[in-house]
């Protein structure tokens, strides 16, 4: 049994060994380009910042620096390691959600249309560009096949830099609550967010975009399993029903669609492992952000803190690998890629702002419905633009998945109306 499992891992990390004579899409040039090796190199780069930072935090805590420290560095160390407990007079209440009774129904409908349009445009454009950047060549001519962009970490950096700028401007221009969380606590959510984004981009080299979207939609299943096994949490009957429907729908899609052209079982397995990594890291990000909100911070402050450390980690790792200059040179060689990457980052940053505004105005249930519909539209748009084939059975499976997701939203809303404690909604601060 152990030998078989090891063989699966080897085939996933070295897909060319299991290609069976077929040429997988975008084969790696050397073993240093294999996704598993690059993941380890990236993780080592992040550890070169996390480990010394963790040791410094422990040192300052053991020395009771908050009581004994002095000097120019004291405010910086206090903010990074200990935080600032906000006083009651310093707290700025967040803007309450505007109720429908306070404005006309027409104005509420226009605001809802604005939120839905903003979310759909931002994330549908983001999805189309994501697939274009990671699966198509740049600079192709009649005599040259062009070259593909392969460094997912550089793309993550571009997204995070623009999101950091947008969050920073929002913090400066709009009044925020007094910040009390130790800055170092953002680094954990930031690390998992960077890794989840890297796995998401990297998975597109091995599986189709519709498969990736369905994998995200079925994230509720491993979350429920972990809650049952680890936390001994109990669930309602409708939760088990919707989880079963999601698993059936995903199975129908995967079993009926067949492999992508020029792919192999090994490359598909690599994509599924990367998607599993995305789900695991993203789940940790959401749970850690939920814990950080106990400090009464705003969503924009959370966005700034997480993206600050994300930029620090990715810039440091890229510099250590010498990949930052190569990514910049690729942008210089291909202006089309530079435009795509910039627009991708703009959609990512604006999408997060639309998330905050939509939830603040209409609540998490309305936001979840809009984003669920966005996932369905993303699959349809990807099939139309990039030629993914979906059979009738596969399309029915997709319909079952999204019907189950909408049923979850409806059931949660009914529980809330009856005064029962509903399942917590996943933190939406970082969705991409």
PDB file of N, CA and C in Angstrom, residues 315-408:
ATOM      1  N   UNK A 315       8.313  39.454  -2.684  1.00  0.00           N
ATOM      2  CA  UNK A 315       9.485  40.195  -3.162  1.00  0.00           C
ATOM      3  C   UNK A 315      10.761  39.537  -2.664  1.00  0.00           C
ATOM      4  N   UNK A 316      10.795  39.176  -1.379  1.00  0.00           N
ATOM      5  CA  UNK A 316      11.980  38.531  -0.833  1.00  0.00           C
ATOM      6  C   UNK A 316      12.283  37.204  -1.497  1.00  0.00           C
ATOM      7  N   UNK A 317      11.248  36.390  -1.707  1.00  0.00           N
ATOM      8  CA  UNK A 317      11.456  35.091  -2.334  1.00  0.00           C
ATOM      9  C   UNK A 317      11.914  35.234  -3.780  1.00  0.00           C
ATOM     10  N   UNK A 318      11.310  36.165  -4.519  1.00  0.00           N
ATOM     11  CA  UNK A 318      11.707  36.375  -5.911  1.00  0.00           C
ATOM     12  C   UNK A 318      13.137  36.894  -6.014  1.00  0.00           C
ATOM     13  N   UNK A 319      13.537  37.778  -5.095  1.00  0.00           N
ATOM     14  CA  UNK A 319      14.913  38.275  -5.098  1.00  0.00           C
ATOM     15  C   UNK A 319      15.908  37.157  -4.779  1.00  0.00           C
ATOM     16  N   UNK A 320      15.564  36.316  -3.827  1.00  0.00           N
ATOM     17  CA  UNK A 320      16.447  35.211  -3.469  1.00  0.00           C
ATOM     18  C   UNK A 320      16.635  34.240  -4.634  1.00  0.00           C
ATOM     19  N   UNK A 321      15.574  34.056  -5.430  1.00  0.00           N
ATOM     20  CA  UNK A 321      15.647  33.146  -6.569  1.00  0.00           C
ATOM     21  C   UNK A 321      16.167  33.828  -7.835  1.00  0.00           C
ATOM     22  N   UNK A 322      16.312  35.148  -7.806  1.00  0.00           N
ATOM     23  CA  UNK A 322      16.705  35.866  -9.007  1.00  0.00           C
ATOM     24  C   UNK A 322      15.610  35.920 -10.051  1.00  0.00           C
ATOM     25  N   UNK A 323      14.352  35.719  -9.625  1.00  0.00           N
ATOM     26  CA  UNK A 323      13.238  35.643 -10.577  1.00  0.00           C
ATOM     27  C   UNK A 323      12.534  36.977 -10.771  1.00  0.00           C
ATOM     28  N   UNK A 324      12.775  37.935  -9.889  1.00  0.00           N
ATOM     29  CA  UNK A 324      12.099  39.223 -10.020  1.00  0.00           C
ATOM     30  C   UNK A 324      12.524  39.935 -11.301  1.00  0.00           C
ATOM     31  N   UNK A 325      13.800  39.914 -11.589  1.00  0.00           N
ATOM     32  CA  UNK A 325      14.298  40.554 -12.804  1.00  0.00           C
ATOM     33  C   UNK A 325      13.805  39.830 -14.050  1.00  0.00           C
ATOM     34  N   UNK A 326      13.733  38.500 -13.995  1.00  0.00           N
ATOM     35  CA  UNK A 326      13.261  37.735 -15.153  1.00  0.00           C
ATOM     36  C   UNK A 326      11.797  38.034 -15.446  1.00  0.00           C
ATOM     37  N   UNK A 327      10.985  38.137 -14.397  1.00  0.00           N
ATOM     38  CA  UNK A 327       9.581  38.491 -14.601  1.00  0.00           C
ATOM     39  C   UNK A 327       9.428  39.869 -15.197  1.00  0.00           C
ATOM     40  N   UNK A 328      10.259  40.813 -14.743  1.00  0.00           N
ATOM     41  CA  UNK A 328      10.225  42.165 -15.300  1.00  0.00           C
ATOM     42  C   UNK A 328      10.652  42.167 -16.764  1.00  0.00           C
ATOM     43  N   UNK A 329      11.667  41.366 -17.091  1.00  0.00           N
ATOM     44  CA  UNK A 329      12.110  41.272 -18.486  1.00  0.00           C
ATOM     45  C   UNK A 329      11.020  40.674 -19.369  1.00  0.00           C
ATOM     46  N   UNK A 330      10.277  39.686 -18.853  1.00  0.00           N
ATOM     47  CA  UNK A 330       9.176  39.104 -19.625  1.00  0.00           C
ATOM     48  C   UNK A 330       8.132  40.167 -19.933  1.00  0.00           C
ATOM     49  N   UNK A 331       7.854  41.025 -18.961  1.00  0.00           N
ATOM     50  CA  UNK A 331       6.910  42.111 -19.197  1.00  0.00           C
ATOM     51  C   UNK A 331       7.435  43.051 -20.271  1.00  0.00           C
ATOM     52  N   UNK A 332       8.765  43.303 -20.250  1.00  0.00           N
ATOM     53  CA  UNK A 332       9.346  44.173 -21.269  1.00  0.00           C
ATOM     54  C   UNK A 332       9.303  43.565 -22.656  1.00  0.00           C
ATOM     55  N   UNK A 333       9.458  42.246 -22.746  1.00  0.00           N
ATOM     56  CA  UNK A 333       9.418  41.587 -24.060  1.00  0.00           C
ATOM     57  C   UNK A 333       8.009  41.518 -24.625  1.00  0.00           C
ATOM     58  N   UNK A 334       7.020  41.434 -23.741  1.00  0.00           N
ATOM     59  CA  UNK A 334       5.641  41.215 -24.198  1.00  0.00           C
ATOM     60  C   UNK A 334       4.736  42.261 -23.530  1.00  0.00           C
ATOM     61  N   UNK A 335       4.463  43.318 -24.246  1.00  0.00           N
ATOM     62  CA  UNK A 335       3.612  44.379 -23.712  1.00  0.00           C
ATOM     63  C   UNK A 335       2.184  43.877 -23.468  1.00  0.00           C
ATOM     64  N   UNK A 336       1.755  42.889 -24.256  1.00  0.00           N
ATOM     65  CA  UNK A 336       0.413  42.333 -24.055  1.00  0.00           C
ATOM     66  C   UNK A 336       0.309  41.680 -22.683  1.00  0.00           C
ATOM     67  N   UNK A 337       1.365  40.958 -22.279  1.00  0.00           N
ATOM     68  CA  UNK A 337       1.364  40.355 -20.947  1.00  0.00           C
ATOM     69  C   UNK A 337       1.331  41.418 -19.860  1.00  0.00           C
ATOM     70  N   UNK A 338       2.093  42.501 -20.055  1.00  0.00           N
ATOM     71  CA  UNK A 338       2.098  43.582 -19.059  1.00  0.00           C
ATOM     72  C   UNK A 338       0.697  44.164 -18.891  1.00  0.00           C
ATOM     73  N   UNK A 339      -0.015  44.339 -20.003  1.00  0.00           N
ATOM     74  CA  UNK A 339      -1.380  44.869 -19.925  1.00  0.00           C
ATOM     75  C   UNK A 339      -2.309  43.881 -19.239  1.00  0.00           C
ATOM     76  N   UNK A 340      -2.180  42.597 -19.564  1.00  0.00           N
ATOM     77  CA  UNK A 340      -3.018  41.581 -18.928  1.00  0.00           C
ATOM     78  C   UNK A 340      -2.762  41.504 -17.426  1.00  0.00           C
ATOM     79  N   UNK A 341      -1.480  41.517 -17.028  1.00  0.00           N
ATOM     80  CA  UNK A 341      -1.136  41.417 -15.612  1.00  0.00           C
ATOM     81  C   UNK A 341      -1.641  42.633 -14.842  1.00  0.00           C
ATOM     82  N   UNK A 342      -1.532  43.813 -15.438  1.00  0.00           N
ATOM     83  CA  UNK A 342      -2.021  45.028 -14.781  1.00  0.00           C
ATOM     84  C   UNK A 342      -3.534  44.989 -14.619  1.00  0.00           C
ATOM     85  N   UNK A 343      -4.237  44.598 -15.678  1.00  0.00           N
ATOM     86  CA  UNK A 343      -5.695  44.521 -15.592  1.00  0.00           C
ATOM     87  C   UNK A 343      -6.125  43.444 -14.610  1.00  0.00           C
ATOM     88  N   UNK A 344      -5.378  42.340 -14.557  1.00  0.00           N
ATOM     89  CA  UNK A 344      -5.659  41.275 -13.591  1.00  0.00           C
ATOM     90  C   UNK A 344      -5.558  41.811 -12.169  1.00  0.00           C
ATOM     91  N   UNK A 345      -4.527  42.609 -11.896  1.00  0.00           N
ATOM     92  CA  UNK A 345      -4.335  43.176 -10.562  1.00  0.00           C
ATOM     93  C   UNK A 345      -5.422  44.191 -10.231  1.00  0.00           C
ATOM     94  N   UNK A 346      -5.816  44.994 -11.209  1.00  0.00           N
ATOM     95  CA  UNK A 346      -6.872  45.980 -10.983  1.00  0.00           C
ATOM     96  C   UNK A 346      -8.188  45.282 -10.635  1.00  0.00           C
ATOM     97  N   UNK A 347      -8.511  44.229 -11.377  1.00  0.00           N
ATOM     98  CA  UNK A 347      -9.745  43.483 -11.098  1.00  0.00           C
ATOM     99  C   UNK A 347      -9.708  42.849  -9.720  1.00  0.00           C
ATOM    100  N   UNK A 348      -8.539  42.335  -9.325  1.00  0.00           N
ATOM    101  CA  UNK A 348      -8.409  41.717  -8.010  1.00  0.00           C
ATOM    102  C   UNK A 348      -8.633  42.731  -6.900  1.00  0.00           C
ATOM    103  N   UNK A 349      -7.992  43.908  -7.004  1.00  0.00           N
ATOM    104  CA  UNK A 349      -8.115  44.930  -5.967  1.00  0.00           C
ATOM    105  C   UNK A 349      -9.523  45.514  -5.922  1.00  0.00           C
ATOM    106  N   UNK A 350     -10.082  45.861  -7.088  1.00  0.00           N
ATOM    107  CA  UNK A 350     -11.435  46.427  -7.122  1.00  0.00           C
ATOM    108  C   UNK A 350     -12.467  45.406  -6.659  1.00  0.00           C
ATOM    109  N   UNK A 351     -12.236  44.141  -6.993  1.00  0.00           N
ATOM    110  CA  UNK A 351     -13.166  43.107  -6.564  1.00  0.00           C
ATOM    111  C   UNK A 351     -13.256  43.014  -5.053  1.00  0.00           C
ATOM    112  N   UNK A 352     -12.128  43.143  -4.368  1.00  0.00           N
ATOM    113  CA  UNK A 352     -12.147  43.102  -2.906  1.00  0.00           C
ATOM    114  C   UNK A 352     -12.929  44.274  -2.329  1.00  0.00           C
ATOM    115  N   UNK A 353     -12.795  45.466  -2.927  1.00  0.00           N
ATOM    116  CA  UNK A 353     -13.564  46.619  -2.450  1.00  0.00           C
ATOM    117  C   UNK A 353     -15.065  46.414  -2.678  1.00  0.00           C
ATOM    118  N   UNK A 354     -15.430  45.829  -3.819  1.00  0.00           N
ATOM    119  CA  UNK A 354     -16.844  45.531  -4.062  1.00  0.00           C
ATOM    120  C   UNK A 354     -17.364  44.504  -3.055  1.00  0.00           C
ATOM    121  N   UNK A 355     -16.500  43.571  -2.629  1.00  0.00           N
ATOM    122  CA  UNK A 355     -16.906  42.602  -1.614  1.00  0.00           C
ATOM    123  C   UNK A 355     -17.287  43.316  -0.322  1.00  0.00           C
ATOM    124  N   UNK A 356     -16.422  44.219   0.144  1.00  0.00           N
ATOM    125  CA  UNK A 356     -16.681  44.924   1.391  1.00  0.00           C
ATOM    126  C   UNK A 356     -17.969  45.752   1.299  1.00  0.00           C
ATOM    127  N   UNK A 357     -18.131  46.464   0.179  1.00  0.00           N
ATOM    128  CA  UNK A 357     -19.296  47.329   0.032  1.00  0.00           C
ATOM    129  C   UNK A 357     -20.589  46.521  -0.051  1.00  0.00           C
ATOM    130  N   UNK A 358     -20.568  45.417  -0.793  1.00  0.00           N
ATOM    131  CA  UNK A 358     -21.775  44.598  -0.950  1.00  0.00           C
ATOM    132  C   UNK A 358     -22.217  44.001   0.378  1.00  0.00           C
ATOM    133  N   UNK A 359     -21.266  43.451   1.132  1.00  0.00           N
ATOM    134  CA  UNK A 359     -21.613  42.856   2.423  1.00  0.00           C
ATOM    135  C   UNK A 359     -22.102  43.931   3.389  1.00  0.00           C
ATOM    136  N   UNK A 360     -21.463  45.112   3.358  1.00  0.00           N
ATOM    137  CA  UNK A 360     -21.894  46.187   4.236  1.00  0.00           C
ATOM    138  C   UNK A 360     -23.295  46.681   3.932  1.00  0.00           C
ATOM    139  N   UNK A 361     -23.692  46.663   2.662  1.00  0.00           N
ATOM    140  CA  UNK A 361     -24.998  47.184   2.267  1.00  0.00           C
ATOM    141  C   UNK A 361     -26.111  46.140   2.320  1.00  0.00           C
ATOM    142  N   UNK A 362     -25.789  44.892   1.926  1.00  0.00           N
ATOM    143  CA  UNK A 362     -26.857  43.901   1.750  1.00  0.00           C
ATOM    144  C   UNK A 362     -26.649  42.612   2.544  1.00  0.00           C
ATOM    145  N   UNK A 363     -25.488  42.455   3.187  1.00  0.00           N
ATOM    146  CA  UNK A 363     -25.271  41.258   3.983  1.00  0.00           C
ATOM    147  C   UNK A 363     -24.581  40.148   3.209  1.00  0.00           C
ATOM    148  N   UNK A 364     -24.141  39.128   3.967  1.00  0.00           N
ATOM    149  CA  UNK A 364     -23.352  38.048   3.386  1.00  0.00           C
ATOM    150  C   UNK A 364     -24.176  37.135   2.484  1.00  0.00           C
ATOM    151  N   UNK A 365     -25.476  36.977   2.776  1.00  0.00           N
ATOM    152  CA  UNK A 365     -26.287  36.062   1.979  1.00  0.00           C
ATOM    153  C   UNK A 365     -26.417  36.554   0.530  1.00  0.00           C
ATOM    154  N   UNK A 366     -26.710  37.838   0.356  1.00  0.00           N
ATOM    155  CA  UNK A 366     -26.817  38.398  -0.993  1.00  0.00           C
ATOM    156  C   UNK A 366     -25.479  38.306  -1.715  1.00  0.00           C
ATOM    157  N   UNK A 367     -24.399  38.614  -0.994  1.00  0.00           N
ATOM    158  CA  UNK A 367     -23.069  38.516  -1.590  1.00  0.00           C
ATOM    159  C   UNK A 367     -22.780  37.089  -2.060  1.00  0.00           C
ATOM    160  N   UNK A 368     -23.126  36.087  -1.251  1.00  0.00           N
ATOM    161  CA  UNK A 368     -22.872  34.694  -1.611  1.00  0.00           C
ATOM    162  C   UNK A 368     -23.647  34.297  -2.861  1.00  0.00           C
ATOM    163  N   UNK A 369     -24.884  34.755  -2.978  1.00  0.00           N
ATOM    164  CA  UNK A 369     -25.678  34.449  -4.168  1.00  0.00           C
ATOM    165  C   UNK A 369     -25.021  35.045  -5.412  1.00  0.00           C
ATOM    166  N   UNK A 370     -24.582  36.309  -5.315  1.00  0.00           N
ATOM    167  CA  UNK A 370     -23.941  36.956  -6.465  1.00  0.00           C
ATOM    168  C   UNK A 370     -22.684  36.209  -6.876  1.00  0.00           C
ATOM    169  N   UNK A 371     -21.864  35.809  -5.899  1.00  0.00           N
ATOM    170  CA  UNK A 371     -20.613  35.136  -6.220  1.00  0.00           C
ATOM    171  C   UNK A 371     -20.849  33.714  -6.730  1.00  0.00           C
ATOM    172  N   UNK A 372     -21.899  33.071  -6.265  1.00  0.00           N
ATOM    173  CA  UNK A 372     -22.232  31.746  -6.787  1.00  0.00           C
ATOM    174  C   UNK A 372     -22.630  31.833  -8.258  1.00  0.00           C
ATOM    175  N   UNK A 373     -23.455  32.824  -8.582  1.00  0.00           N
ATOM    176  CA  UNK A 373     -23.814  33.028  -9.983  1.00  0.00           C
ATOM    177  C   UNK A 373     -22.590  33.389 -10.817  1.00  0.00           C
ATOM    178  N   UNK A 374     -21.666  34.141 -10.217  1.00  0.00           N
ATOM    179  CA  UNK A 374     -20.434  34.494 -10.925  1.00  0.00           C
ATOM    180  C   UNK A 374     -19.632  33.264 -11.296  1.00  0.00           C
ATOM    181  N   UNK A 375     -19.559  32.283 -10.414  1.00  0.00           N
ATOM    182  CA  UNK A 375     -18.831  31.059 -10.722  1.00  0.00           C
ATOM    183  C   UNK A 375     -19.465  30.315 -11.892  1.00  0.00           C
ATOM    184  N   UNK A 376     -20.807  30.276 -11.926  1.00  0.00           N
ATOM    185  CA  UNK A 376     -21.489  29.610 -13.041  1.00  0.00           C
ATOM    186  C   UNK A 376     -21.218  30.352 -14.355  1.00  0.00           C
ATOM    187  N   UNK A 377     -21.290  31.687 -14.320  1.00  0.00           N
ATOM    188  CA  UNK A 377     -21.003  32.468 -15.524  1.00  0.00           C
ATOM    189  C   UNK A 377     -19.548  32.296 -15.964  1.00  0.00           C
ATOM    190  N   UNK A 378     -18.632  32.160 -14.995  1.00  0.00           N
ATOM    191  CA  UNK A 378     -17.210  31.993 -15.326  1.00  0.00           C
ATOM    192  C   UNK A 378     -16.974  30.709 -16.106  1.00  0.00           C
ATOM    193  N   UNK A 379     -17.645  29.633 -15.713  1.00  0.00           N
ATOM    194  CA  UNK A 379     -17.511  28.368 -16.437  1.00  0.00           C
ATOM    195  C   UNK A 379     -18.028  28.518 -17.865  1.00  0.00           C
ATOM    196  N   UNK A 380     -19.197  29.136 -18.012  1.00  0.00           N
ATOM    197  CA  UNK A 380     -19.783  29.332 -19.346  1.00  0.00           C
ATOM    198  C   UNK A 380     -18.869  30.195 -20.209  1.00  0.00           C
ATOM    199  N   UNK A 381     -18.345  31.273 -19.643  1.00  0.00           N
ATOM    200  CA  UNK A 381     -17.488  32.180 -20.403  1.00  0.00           C
ATOM    201  C   UNK A 381     -16.185  31.491 -20.805  1.00  0.00           C
ATOM    202  N   UNK A 382     -15.622  30.700 -19.912  1.00  0.00           N
ATOM    203  CA  UNK A 382     -14.388  29.987 -20.231  1.00  0.00           C
ATOM    204  C   UNK A 382     -14.596  28.982 -21.361  1.00  0.00           C
ATOM    205  N   UNK A 383     -15.731  28.295 -21.321  1.00  0.00           N
ATOM    206  CA  UNK A 383     -16.020  27.323 -22.392  1.00  0.00           C
ATOM    207  C   UNK A 383     -16.191  28.019 -23.739  1.00  0.00           C
ATOM    208  N   UNK A 384     -16.810  29.186 -23.746  1.00  0.00           N
ATOM    209  CA  UNK A 384     -17.020  29.906 -24.991  1.00  0.00           C
ATOM    210  C   UNK A 384     -15.724  30.480 -25.552  1.00  0.00           C
ATOM    211  N   UNK A 385     -14.870  31.013 -24.686  1.00  0.00           N
ATOM    212  CA  UNK A 385     -13.656  31.685 -25.148  1.00  0.00           C
ATOM    213  C   UNK A 385     -12.507  30.732 -25.436  1.00  0.00           C
ATOM    214  N   UNK A 386     -12.381  29.679 -24.642  1.00  0.00           N
ATOM    215  CA  UNK A 386     -11.203  28.808 -24.739  1.00  0.00           C
ATOM    216  C   UNK A 386     -11.530  27.391 -25.209  1.00  0.00           C
ATOM    217  N   UNK A 387     -12.763  27.150 -25.608  1.00  0.00           N
ATOM    218  CA  UNK A 387     -13.103  25.896 -26.270  1.00  0.00           C
ATOM    219  C   UNK A 387     -13.148  24.671 -25.384  1.00  0.00           C
ATOM    220  N   UNK A 388     -13.401  24.813 -24.082  1.00  0.00           N
ATOM    221  CA  UNK A 388     -13.556  23.645 -23.221  1.00  0.00           C
ATOM    222  C   UNK A 388     -14.878  22.951 -23.563  1.00  0.00           C
ATOM    223  N   UNK A 389     -14.824  21.663 -23.722  1.00  0.00           N
ATOM    224  CA  UNK A 389     -16.033  20.911 -24.063  1.00  0.00           C
ATOM    225  C   UNK A 389     -16.692  20.376 -22.797  1.00  0.00           C
ATOM    226  N   UNK A 390     -17.994  20.568 -22.698  1.00  0.00           N
ATOM    227  CA  UNK A 390     -18.777  20.066 -21.574  1.00  0.00           C
ATOM    228  C   UNK A 390     -19.954  19.284 -22.144  1.00  0.00           C
ATOM    229  N   UNK A 391     -20.063  18.028 -21.775  1.00  0.00           N
ATOM    230  CA  UNK A 391     -21.154  17.197 -22.255  1.00  0.00           C
ATOM    231  C   UNK A 391     -22.455  17.564 -21.547  1.00  0.00           C
ATOM    232  N   UNK A 392     -23.540  16.947 -22.009  1.00  0.00           N
ATOM    233  CA  UNK A 392     -24.840  17.199 -21.381  1.00  0.00           C
ATOM    234  C   UNK A 392     -24.827  16.755 -19.924  1.00  0.00           C
ATOM    235  N   UNK A 393     -24.249  15.584 -19.674  1.00  0.00           N
ATOM    236  CA  UNK A 393     -24.161  15.083 -18.298  1.00  0.00           C
ATOM    237  C   UNK A 393     -23.279  16.000 -17.452  1.00  0.00           C
ATOM    238  N   UNK A 394     -22.164  16.466 -18.024  1.00  0.00           N
ATOM    239  CA  UNK A 394     -21.299  17.389 -17.305  1.00  0.00           C
ATOM    240  C   UNK A 394     -21.996  18.696 -16.992  1.00  0.00           C
ATOM    241  N   UNK A 395     -22.756  19.228 -17.961  1.00  0.00           N
ATOM    242  CA  UNK A 395     -23.506  20.453 -17.719  1.00  0.00           C
ATOM    243  C   UNK A 395     -24.558  20.270 -16.639  1.00  0.00           C
ATOM    244  N   UNK A 396     -25.193  19.087 -16.633  1.00  0.00           N
ATOM    245  CA  UNK A 396     -26.170  18.796 -15.581  1.00  0.00           C
ATOM    246  C   UNK A 396     -25.489  18.736 -14.215  1.00  0.00           C
ATOM    247  N   UNK A 397     -24.279  18.185 -14.185  1.00  0.00           N
ATOM    248  CA  UNK A 397     -23.530  18.149 -12.930  1.00  0.00           C
ATOM    249  C   UNK A 397     -23.215  19.545 -12.423  1.00  0.00           C
ATOM    250  N   UNK A 398     -22.831  20.455 -13.339  1.00  0.00           N
ATOM    251  CA  UNK A 398     -22.567  21.845 -12.945  1.00  0.00           C
ATOM    252  C   UNK A 398     -23.832  22.474 -12.378  1.00  0.00           C
ATOM    253  N   UNK A 399     -24.969  22.220 -13.023  1.00  0.00           N
ATOM    254  CA  UNK A 399     -26.237  22.772 -12.540  1.00  0.00           C
ATOM    255  C   UNK A 399     -26.570  22.245 -11.147  1.00  0.00           C
ATOM    256  N   UNK A 400     -26.307  20.966 -10.898  1.00  0.00           N
ATOM    257  CA  UNK A 400     -26.568  20.384  -9.578  1.00  0.00           C
ATOM    258  C   UNK A 400     -25.703  21.053  -8.513  1.00  0.00           C
ATOM    259  N   UNK A 401     -24.440  21.306  -8.825  1.00  0.00           N
ATOM    260  CA  UNK A 401     -23.534  21.938  -7.859  1.00  0.00           C
ATOM    261  C   UNK A 401     -24.043  23.320  -7.458  1.00  0.00           C
ATOM    262  N   UNK A 402     -24.378  24.143  -8.435  1.00  0.00           N
ATOM    263  CA  UNK A 402     -24.775  25.512  -8.114  1.00  0.00           C
ATOM    264  C   UNK A 402     -26.177  25.574  -7.528  1.00  0.00           C
ATOM    265  N   UNK A 403     -27.034  24.637  -7.887  1.00  0.00           N
ATOM    266  CA  UNK A 403     -28.335  24.565  -7.223  1.00  0.00           C
ATOM    267  C   UNK A 403     -28.167  24.226  -5.748  1.00  0.00           C
ATOM    268  N   UNK A 404     -27.218  23.333  -5.439  1.00  0.00           N
ATOM    269  CA  UNK A 404     -26.952  22.977  -4.046  1.00  0.00           C
ATOM    270  C   UNK A 404     -26.379  24.159  -3.275  1.00  0.00           C
ATOM    271  N   UNK A 405     -25.512  24.938  -3.920  1.00  0.00           N
ATOM    272  CA  UNK A 405     -24.945  26.114  -3.253  1.00  0.00           C
ATOM    273  C   UNK A 405     -26.021  27.155  -2.946  1.00  0.00           C
ATOM    274  N   UNK A 406     -26.922  27.384  -3.902  1.00  0.00           N
ATOM    275  CA  UNK A 406     -28.016  28.327  -3.657  1.00  0.00           C
ATOM    276  C   UNK A 406     -28.958  27.804  -2.579  1.00  0.00           C
ATOM    277  N   UNK A 407     -29.155  26.481  -2.528  1.00  0.00           N
ATOM    278  CA  UNK A 407     -29.982  25.888  -1.483  1.00  0.00           C
ATOM    279  C   UNK A 407     -29.362  26.118  -0.103  1.00  0.00           C
ATOM    280  N   UNK A 408     -28.040  26.057  -0.014  1.00  0.00           N
ATOM    281  CA  UNK A 408     -27.363  26.329   1.254  1.00  0.00           C
ATOM    282  C   UNK A 408     -27.621  27.767   1.713  1.00  0.00           C
TER     283      UNK A 408
END
